[in-house]
Amino acid sequence: MAIACTQTYEGSMDLYERLTEELVTENIHPRGLIFHWVASVDASHIRITDVWESREALDEWGAATAETVQRHGVPQPIVELFEVSHYQSGADLRQRV
């Protein structure tokens, strides 16, 4: 079952961009990721929203990125998980998980 995950972090877009660049440099890529977006909530918080093929794919990504995130001292986020029954890509309303 696909799963959506929202994470609200104390941090800035600059921190997000530095972490992302480091993950690319370390050749760490999100396998099983269907959709991703990130936005500033306010001056000191960002929210990341992802849809993953499975909870296992999300957990593998968390394990793969944990060391890099800890190295930068990123505080624990507020996390919400949701089982996804349908998702839409573009204008195709028939697309299902």
Short mmCIF file of C-alpha atoms in Angstrom, two decimals:
data_model
loop_
_atom_site.label_atom_id
_atom_site.label_comp_id
_atom_site.label_asym_id
_atom_site.label_seq_id
_atom_site.Cartn_x
_atom_site.Cartn_y
_atom_site.Cartn_z
CA MET A 1 0.00 0.00 0.00
CA ALA A 2 1.31 3.45 -0.89
CA ILE A 3 1.92 5.82 2.00
CA ALA A 4 2.02 9.59 2.26
CA CYS A 5 4.33 11.22 4.76
CA THR A 6 4.39 14.85 5.83
CA GLN A 7 7.30 16.07 7.93
CA THR A 8 7.50 19.53 9.45
CA TYR A 9 11.04 20.49 10.39
CA GLU A 10 12.57 23.36 12.28
CA GLY A 11 14.94 24.66 9.62
CA SER A 12 15.19 26.67 6.43
CA MET A 13 15.07 26.01 2.71
CA ASP A 14 18.81 26.70 2.71
CA LEU A 15 19.34 23.76 5.09
CA TYR A 16 17.10 21.55 2.93
CA GLU A 17 19.07 22.47 -0.20
CA ARG A 18 22.43 21.78 1.51
CA LEU A 19 21.21 18.39 2.74
CA THR A 20 19.82 17.49 -0.68
CA GLU A 21 23.08 18.43 -2.38
CA GLU A 22 25.02 16.31 0.10
CA LEU A 23 22.73 13.31 -0.48
CA VAL A 24 23.26 13.66 -4.24
CA THR A 25 27.03 13.89 -3.72
CA GLU A 26 26.90 10.76 -1.54
CA ASN A 27 24.86 9.03 -4.29
CA ILE A 28 21.88 8.44 -1.97
CA HIS A 29 18.67 8.32 -4.01
CA PRO A 30 15.04 7.76 -2.91
CA ARG A 31 13.98 4.42 -4.33
CA GLY A 32 10.22 3.91 -4.27
CA LEU A 33 9.39 7.63 -4.17
CA ILE A 34 6.29 8.49 -6.22
CA PHE A 35 5.96 12.20 -5.41
CA HIS A 36 7.85 14.84 -3.41
CA TRP A 37 7.43 18.52 -2.63
CA VAL A 38 8.83 20.90 -0.03
CA ALA A 39 7.79 24.40 1.03
CA SER A 40 8.55 26.98 3.68
CA VAL A 41 5.89 27.06 6.39
CA ASP A 42 7.33 30.20 7.94
CA ALA A 43 10.79 31.77 8.43
CA SER A 44 12.02 28.89 10.58
CA HIS A 45 10.09 25.77 9.42
CA ILE A 46 9.79 23.69 6.27
CA ARG A 47 7.32 20.97 5.35
CA ILE A 48 8.17 17.99 3.19
CA THR A 49 5.39 15.90 1.68
CA ASP A 50 6.14 12.60 -0.03
CA VAL A 51 4.16 9.69 -1.43
CA TRP A 52 6.02 6.37 -1.31
CA GLU A 53 5.27 3.01 -2.95
CA SER A 54 5.26 1.41 0.51
CA ARG A 55 6.09 1.95 4.17
CA GLU A 56 9.21 -0.17 3.59
CA ALA A 57 10.44 2.25 0.90
CA LEU A 58 9.92 5.19 3.30
CA ASP A 59 11.74 3.37 6.10
CA GLU A 60 14.66 2.49 3.78
CA TRP A 61 14.97 6.17 2.82
CA GLY A 62 14.95 7.19 6.48
CA ALA A 63 17.71 4.69 7.26
CA ALA A 64 19.78 5.76 4.26
CA THR A 65 19.59 9.46 5.15
CA ALA A 66 19.77 9.29 8.96
CA GLU A 67 23.53 9.80 9.24
CA THR A 68 23.53 12.87 6.97
CA VAL A 69 20.55 14.41 8.77
CA GLN A 70 22.13 13.79 12.20
CA ARG A 71 25.47 15.21 11.05
CA HIS A 72 23.69 18.51 10.34
CA GLY A 73 21.94 18.50 13.71
CA VAL A 74 18.44 18.59 12.24
CA PRO A 75 15.86 18.32 15.04
CA GLN A 76 13.25 15.54 14.92
CA PRO A 77 10.32 16.56 12.73
CA ILE A 78 6.62 16.37 13.37
CA VAL A 79 5.58 13.40 11.21
CA GLU A 80 2.17 12.39 9.88
CA LEU A 81 1.56 9.19 7.89
CA PHE A 82 -1.44 8.36 5.72
CA GLU A 83 -2.35 5.28 3.69
CA VAL A 84 -2.96 6.38 0.09
CA SER A 85 -5.86 4.80 -1.77
CA HIS A 86 -5.63 6.94 -4.94
CA TYR A 87 -3.20 9.39 -6.44
CA GLN A 88 -3.35 11.56 -9.52
CA SER A 89 -0.54 12.36 -11.90
CA GLY A 90 -1.37 15.16 -14.28
CA ALA A 91 -4.96 15.06 -15.45
CA ASP A 92 -5.50 11.30 -15.39
CA LEU A 93 -8.24 10.74 -12.78
CA ARG A 94 -8.17 6.96 -13.34
CA GLN A 95 -4.66 6.42 -11.97
CA ARG A 96 -4.69 4.20 -8.85
CA VAL A 97 -2.15 2.86 -6.43
#
